CSV table of C-alpha atoms and ligand atoms in Angstrom, one decimal:
chain,number,residue,atom,x,y,z
A,1,MET,CA,15.0,78.8,35.3
A,2,ASP,CA,15.2,75.3,34.9
A,3,THR,CA,17.8,75.5,32.0
A,4,TYR,CA,22.2,76.5,31.7
A,5,ILE,CA,22.7,80.3,31.4
A,6,ASN,CA,26.1,80.2,29.5
A,7,VAL,CA,27.4,84.5,29.5
A,8,LYS,CA,30.4,85.3,27.4
A,9,ILE,CA,32.6,89.0,27.8
A,10,TYR,CA,35.1,90.2,25.8
A,11,ASP,CA,38.1,92.5,26.1
A,12,VAL,CA,37.5,93.1,29.9
A,13,THR,CA,40.0,93.3,32.6
A,14,LEU,CA,39.7,90.4,35.4
A,15,ASP,CA,37.6,92.5,37.7
A,16,GLU,CA,34.8,94.2,35.3
A,17,ALA,CA,34.6,90.9,34.2
A,18,ASN,CA,33.7,89.8,38.2
A,19,ASN,CA,32.3,92.4,38.6
A,20,ALA,CA,29.5,91.6,35.6
A,21,PHE,CA,29.0,88.3,36.6
A,22,ASN,CA,28.0,89.1,39.6
A,23,GLU,CA,25.2,91.6,38.6
A,24,VAL,CA,24.2,89.1,35.7
A,25,ASP,CA,24.0,86.7,38.0
A,26,LYS,CA,21.1,88.5,40.1
A,27,ILE,CA,19.4,89.3,37.5
A,28,TYR,CA,18.7,86.1,36.7
A,29,LYS,CA,17.5,85.6,40.5
A,30,TYR,CA,16.0,88.2,40.8
A,31,TYR,CA,13.5,87.9,37.9
A,32,GLU,CA,13.7,83.1,38.6
A,33,LEU,CA,12.5,84.2,42.7
A,34,MET,CA,9.9,86.6,40.3
A,35,THR,CA,8.4,84.3,38.3
A,36,ASN,CA,9.1,80.6,39.0
A,37,ALA,CA,6.1,79.3,39.5
A,38,TYR,CA,7.2,75.6,40.9
A,39,ASP,CA,9.3,78.2,44.0
A,40,GLU,CA,6.9,79.1,47.3
A,41,ASN,CA,8.9,81.5,47.5
A,42,SER,CA,8.1,83.1,44.8
A,43,GLU,CA,5.8,85.5,43.4
A,44,ILE,CA,4.1,84.0,40.8
A,45,TYR,CA,3.6,81.3,43.3
A,46,LYS,CA,2.1,83.4,45.7
A,47,ILE,CA,-0.2,85.3,43.5
A,48,ASN,CA,-1.3,81.8,42.3
A,49,THR,CA,-2.4,80.7,45.3
A,50,SER,CA,-3.7,83.2,47.0
A,51,LYS,CA,-7.1,84.2,48.6
A,52,ASP,CA,-7.6,87.9,47.6
A,53,LYS,CA,-9.6,89.1,45.8
A,54,LYS,CA,-7.8,92.0,44.2
A,55,ILE,CA,-3.4,90.8,44.4
A,56,LYS,CA,-1.3,93.0,44.3
A,57,VAL,CA,2.5,92.8,41.4
A,58,SER,CA,5.1,94.6,42.3
A,59,ASN,CA,5.8,97.0,39.1
A,60,ASP,CA,8.5,94.5,37.7
A,61,LEU,CA,6.3,91.7,37.4
A,62,LEU,CA,3.4,93.8,36.3
A,63,ASP,CA,5.1,94.4,32.8
A,64,ILE,CA,5.4,91.3,32.0
A,65,LEU,CA,1.9,90.4,32.6
A,66,ASN,CA,0.6,93.3,30.9
A,67,MET,CA,3.4,91.8,27.9
A,68,GLY,CA,1.4,88.7,27.6
A,69,ASN,CA,-1.7,89.5,27.6
A,70,LYS,CA,-1.0,92.0,24.6
A,71,TRP,CA,-0.1,88.6,22.7
A,72,TYR,CA,-2.7,86.9,24.1
A,73,ASP,CA,-5.0,89.5,22.6
A,74,LYS,CA,-2.7,89.7,18.9
A,75,SER,CA,-2.7,85.9,18.8
A,76,ASN,CA,-7.0,85.5,19.4
A,77,GLY,CA,-5.6,83.7,22.9
A,78,GLN,CA,-3.2,81.2,22.0
A,79,PHE,CA,-0.9,82.7,24.0
A,80,ASN,CA,-2.0,82.6,27.4
A,81,ILE,CA,0.2,83.2,30.2
A,82,ASN,CA,-2.9,82.2,32.4
A,83,MET,CA,-2.9,78.3,31.8
A,84,GLY,CA,-0.5,77.5,34.9
A,85,ASN,CA,-3.4,74.4,35.5
A,86,VAL,CA,-2.9,72.8,31.8
A,87,ILE,CA,1.0,73.1,32.1
A,88,LYS,CA,1.1,72.0,35.6
A,89,ALA,CA,-1.0,68.7,34.8
A,90,TRP,CA,1.8,68.1,31.3
A,91,LYS,CA,4.5,68.7,33.5
A,92,LYS,CA,3.8,65.7,36.5
A,93,ALA,CA,2.1,63.9,33.5
A,94,ARG,CA,5.6,63.7,31.6
A,95,GLU,CA,7.9,63.6,34.8
A,96,GLU,CA,4.8,60.4,35.1
A,97,GLY,CA,5.4,58.5,32.0
A,98,LYS,CA,1.8,59.0,31.2
A,99,LEU,CA,-1.2,61.4,30.0
A,100,PRO,CA,-2.6,63.8,32.5
A,101,LYS,CA,-5.3,62.5,33.8
A,102,LYS,CA,-7.6,65.8,34.2
A,103,LEU,CA,-7.1,68.6,31.6
A,104,ASP,CA,-11.0,70.1,32.2
A,105,TYR,CA,-9.7,73.4,33.3
A,106,LYS,CA,-11.2,76.9,32.7
A,107,ILE,CA,-9.0,78.9,30.3
A,108,SER,CA,-9.5,82.4,30.6
A,109,LYS,CA,-7.2,85.6,30.0
A,110,LEU,CA,-6.0,87.2,33.1
A,111,LYS,CA,-7.3,90.4,34.5
A,112,ILE,CA,-5.4,93.2,35.0
A,113,LYS,CA,-6.7,96.4,36.7
A,114,ASP,CA,-4.1,99.3,37.4
A,115,ASP,CA,-1.6,97.0,39.9
A,116,TYR,CA,-4.1,94.7,41.0
A,117,ILE,CA,-4.9,90.7,39.5
A,118,ILE,CA,-8.2,90.6,40.0
A,119,ASN,CA,-8.6,86.9,41.3
A,120,ASP,CA,-10.8,85.1,39.2
A,121,ASN,CA,-9.3,81.8,37.4
A,122,VAL,CA,-5.7,82.8,37.8
A,123,ASN,CA,-3.1,80.1,37.2
A,124,LEU,CA,0.0,82.0,36.3
A,125,ASP,CA,3.0,80.4,34.4
A,126,LEU,CA,5.2,83.1,32.5
A,127,GLY,CA,7.9,79.9,31.1
A,128,ALA,CA,7.4,81.5,27.3
A,129,ILE,CA,8.4,84.8,28.4
A,130,ALA,CA,10.7,84.9,31.8
A,131,LYS,CA,14.3,83.7,30.5
A,132,GLY,CA,13.6,86.3,27.5
A,133,TYR,CA,12.7,89.0,29.2
A,134,ALA,CA,15.5,88.7,32.4
A,135,THR,CA,18.1,88.2,29.4
A,136,GLU,CA,16.7,91.6,27.7
A,137,LYS,CA,17.4,93.3,31.2
A,138,VAL,CA,21.0,91.0,31.3
A,139,GLY,CA,22.0,93.1,28.0
A,140,ASP,CA,20.9,95.9,29.6
A,141,LYS,CA,23.3,95.7,32.1
A,142,LEU,CA,26.0,94.4,30.3
A,143,GLU,CA,26.0,97.7,27.8
A,144,GLU,CA,25.2,100.1,31.4
A,145,LEU,CA,28.3,98.5,32.5
A,146,ASN,CA,30.4,99.7,29.3
A,147,ILE,CA,30.7,96.0,27.3
A,148,SER,CA,29.8,95.6,24.0
A,149,ASN,CA,31.1,92.3,23.1
A,150,TYR,CA,28.9,90.0,24.4
A,151,LEU,CA,27.3,86.7,24.2
A,152,VAL,CA,24.5,85.0,26.4
A,153,ASN,CA,22.3,81.5,25.6
A,154,ALA,CA,19.9,81.2,28.1
A,155,GLY,CA,18.5,77.6,27.1
A,156,GLY,CA,17.9,78.6,23.3
A,157,ASN,CA,17.0,82.1,24.1
A,158,VAL,CA,20.7,83.8,22.5
A,159,LEU,CA,20.9,87.3,23.1
A,160,LEU,CA,24.3,88.3,21.0
A,161,GLY,CA,26.0,91.8,21.9
A,162,ARG,CA,29.2,92.6,18.8
A,163,HIS,CA,31.7,89.8,18.2
A,164,PRO,CA,34.9,90.9,19.1
A,165,THR,CA,37.1,90.0,16.8
A,166,LYS,CA,35.0,88.9,13.9
A,167,GLN,CA,32.4,91.1,11.9
A,168,ASN,CA,29.2,89.0,12.8
A,169,PHE,CA,28.2,86.3,15.3
A,170,THR,CA,27.4,82.8,13.8
A,171,VAL,CA,24.2,81.2,15.2
A,172,GLY,CA,23.0,77.5,14.4
A,173,ILE,CA,19.7,76.8,14.2
A,174,GLU,CA,19.0,72.8,14.9
A,175,ASP,CA,16.8,70.8,12.8
A,176,PRO,CA,14.1,69.2,14.8
A,177,LYS,CA,13.9,66.1,13.1
A,178,LYS,CA,18.2,65.7,13.6
A,179,GLN,CA,19.3,66.3,16.8
A,180,GLY,CA,22.1,68.2,16.7
A,181,GLU,CA,22.0,69.1,13.0
A,182,ILE,CA,21.3,72.7,12.4
A,183,TYR,CA,19.6,72.6,9.4
A,184,ASN,CA,20.0,77.3,8.9
A,185,THR,CA,22.3,79.3,10.4
A,186,VAL,CA,22.1,82.6,10.7
A,187,LEU,CA,24.5,85.5,11.2
A,188,GLY,CA,24.2,88.8,13.4
A,189,ASN,CA,25.1,91.3,16.2
A,190,ASN,CA,23.6,93.0,18.9
A,191,ILE,CA,20.4,90.7,17.9
A,192,SER,CA,18.4,88.3,20.3
A,193,VAL,CA,17.5,84.6,18.5
A,194,VAL,CA,15.7,82.3,20.1
A,195,THR,CA,13.9,79.1,19.0
A,196,SER,CA,10.8,77.5,20.0
A,197,GLY,CA,9.8,73.9,19.6
A,198,GLY,CA,8.7,70.5,20.0
A,199,TYR,CA,11.4,69.0,19.7
A,200,GLU,CA,13.5,70.1,22.7
A,201,ARG,CA,11.8,69.2,26.4
A,202,PHE,CA,9.2,65.4,25.5
A,203,TYR,CA,8.6,62.7,26.2
A,204,GLU,CA,6.9,59.4,24.0
A,205,LEU,CA,4.0,57.3,25.2
A,206,ASP,CA,2.8,54.3,22.3
A,207,GLY,CA,5.2,56.1,19.7
A,208,LYS,CA,3.5,59.5,19.8
A,209,LYS,CA,5.6,62.6,21.0
A,210,TYR,CA,4.1,65.4,23.4
A,211,HIS,CA,6.0,68.3,23.7
A,212,HIS,CA,6.1,71.5,26.4
A,213,ILE,CA,3.5,74.2,24.8
A,214,ILE,CA,-0.3,73.5,24.3
A,215,ASP,CA,-3.2,74.8,22.4
A,216,PRO,CA,-5.2,76.1,24.4
A,217,LYS,CA,-7.7,75.1,22.4
A,218,THR,CA,-7.1,71.7,22.2
A,219,LYS,CA,-5.5,71.4,25.7
A,220,TYR,CA,-3.1,69.3,24.5
A,221,PRO,CA,0.4,70.1,22.1
A,222,ALA,CA,0.6,72.4,19.5
A,223,GLU,CA,0.8,70.3,16.5
A,224,ASN,CA,0.9,73.3,13.4
A,225,MET,CA,4.9,73.5,13.3
A,226,LEU,CA,8.0,71.3,14.3
A,227,SER,CA,9.8,74.8,15.2
A,228,CYS,CA,10.2,78.1,14.8
A,229,THR,CA,12.9,80.5,15.3
A,230,VAL,CA,12.5,84.2,15.8
A,231,ILE,CA,15.1,87.5,15.7
A,232,SER,CA,14.5,90.8,17.2
A,233,LYS,CA,17.1,93.3,19.2
A,234,SER,CA,14.2,92.4,22.1
A,235,SER,CA,14.4,89.4,23.5
A,236,ALA,CA,11.1,89.4,25.4
A,237,LEU,CA,9.9,90.4,22.0
A,238,ALA,CA,11.9,87.3,20.7
A,239,ASP,CA,10.7,85.0,23.7
A,240,ILE,CA,7.0,85.5,23.2
A,241,LEU,CA,7.1,85.5,19.7
A,242,SER,CA,8.2,82.5,19.2
A,243,THR,CA,6.1,80.6,21.8
A,244,THR,CA,3.2,82.9,19.9
A,245,LEU,CA,4.1,81.8,16.4
A,246,PHE,CA,4.7,78.3,17.5
A,247,LEU,CA,0.8,77.8,18.3
A,248,LEU,CA,-0.8,79.7,15.1
A,249,THR,CA,-0.8,77.9,12.3
A,250,PRO,CA,1.7,78.7,9.1
A,251,ASP,CA,0.0,81.4,7.8
A,252,GLU,CA,-1.8,83.1,10.6
A,253,ALA,CA,1.7,82.6,12.6
A,254,ILE,CA,3.7,84.8,9.1
A,255,ASP,CA,0.8,87.1,8.7
A,256,LEU,CA,1.3,88.0,12.4
A,257,ILE,CA,5.5,88.3,11.7
A,258,GLU,CA,4.9,90.5,8.8
A,259,LYS,CA,3.0,93.5,11.1
A,260,ILE,CA,5.6,93.2,13.9
A,261,ASP,CA,8.5,95.7,13.2
A,262,ASP,CA,11.2,94.8,15.0
A,263,ALA,CA,10.8,90.9,14.3
A,264,GLU,CA,11.7,87.9,11.4
A,265,ALA,CA,11.0,84.3,11.3
A,266,ILE,CA,11.2,81.0,10.2
A,267,LEU,CA,9.1,78.6,10.4
A,268,TYR,CA,10.3,74.7,10.2
A,269,VAL,CA,6.5,73.2,9.3
A,270,SER,CA,8.2,70.3,7.6
A,271,LYS,CA,11.3,68.8,6.1
A,272,ASP,CA,9.6,70.4,3.2
A,273,LYS,CA,7.7,73.2,4.0
A,274,ILE,CA,10.2,75.8,6.2
A,275,LEU,CA,8.2,79.8,5.7
A,276,ARG,CA,10.3,82.9,6.3
A,277,SER,CA,8.9,86.2,7.0
A,278,SER,CA,9.8,88.8,4.2
A,279,GLY,CA,13.0,90.3,6.1
A,280,PHE,CA,14.5,87.3,7.7
A,281,ASN,CA,16.7,86.6,4.5
A,282,LYS,CA,18.9,89.8,5.4
A,283,TYR,CA,20.3,87.7,8.3
A,284,GLU,CA,21.0,84.2,6.7
A,285,GLN,CA,24.2,82.9,5.8
A,286,LYS,CA,24.4,82.8,1.9
B,1,AMP,P1,9.6,78.4,25.0
B,1,AMP,O1,10.1,77.6,25.1
B,1,AMP,O2,9.7,79.8,25.0
B,1,AMP,O3,8.5,78.1,24.1
B,1,AMP,O4,8.0,78.8,26.6
B,1,AMP,C1,7.7,76.8,26.7
B,1,AMP,C2,6.9,76.9,28.0
B,1,AMP,O5,6.0,78.0,27.8
B,1,AMP,C3,6.4,76.1,28.4
B,1,AMP,O6,7.0,75.3,29.3
B,1,AMP,C4,4.9,76.9,29.0
B,1,AMP,O7,5.8,76.9,30.7
B,1,AMP,C5,5.1,78.3,28.6
B,1,AMP,N1,3.4,77.6,27.5
B,1,AMP,C6,2.5,76.3,27.5
B,1,AMP,N2,2.0,76.7,26.8
B,1,AMP,C7,1.7,78.3,26.3
B,1,AMP,C8,0.6,78.9,26.0
B,1,AMP,N3,-0.3,78.3,25.2
B,1,AMP,N4,1.3,80.2,26.1
B,1,AMP,C9,1.6,80.5,26.8
B,1,AMP,N5,2.2,80.1,27.7
B,1,AMP,C10,3.0,78.4,27.4
B,2,MG,MG1,9.4,82.3,24.6
């Protein structure tokens, strides 16, 4: 998943730990092989290069795609898992240190019918969901193995079980303006904390920064805020939402998050403008 994944489990025997890590490894590898658009062996790669009119999709992938489409609708198309062409063009440009040459791709919603994709303008990229989705499955597996004290950090997608000794885990949220410094601290157990930001993966050209979260309207990096952190029991939801809110205007983002029961958010719009959803403060360190 193009990141380091750190998993800590507490209060287990060595055998239980080895078994648990083995299971965790299997889950991440399974979703990696399903969702990595750059791996020729992945299900998503096969879909993106398929010539079939109707493309059959595995049940587990279908669940992710349907979630993607649900948030496409809720964000008026700002969150779109079907803009792989544009995202690939920006990734290539970043690697070459240039601006993308071609961005005039047609962008549309993925068409799903039962358990098939209609092969019309299909180019999937699940970079905004896959880590959170897989991390949620990892949490479910640990709970199933009766491990309740754990912490998973999948490149900024944090999932907390219960802290082994203290009342809460403490998570620092990085200041998007000052690398390595934090601007806020949240406390909790059995929650996921996920941040999306333009400051984590970017490159600079002529003094301007270009990051990896792309506004489908302009096909350029979104510029509504500098970072967005979402807290939810569901790690998949937190991952989707952090990217989705980042793509909306601050007002739209707050409107959307207030409608969602199991999620809170803090938006770093600028140094002087930090917005919170109404329930965010219950997680904040006083
Ligand atoms: P995240 O780090 O979870 O916010 O996800 C960022 C990743 O989502 C990018 O690296 C792309 O793979 C993908 N992405 C970029 N723009 C969009 C978009 N408008 N809708 C959905 N996914 C996107
Ligand atoms: Mg995300």
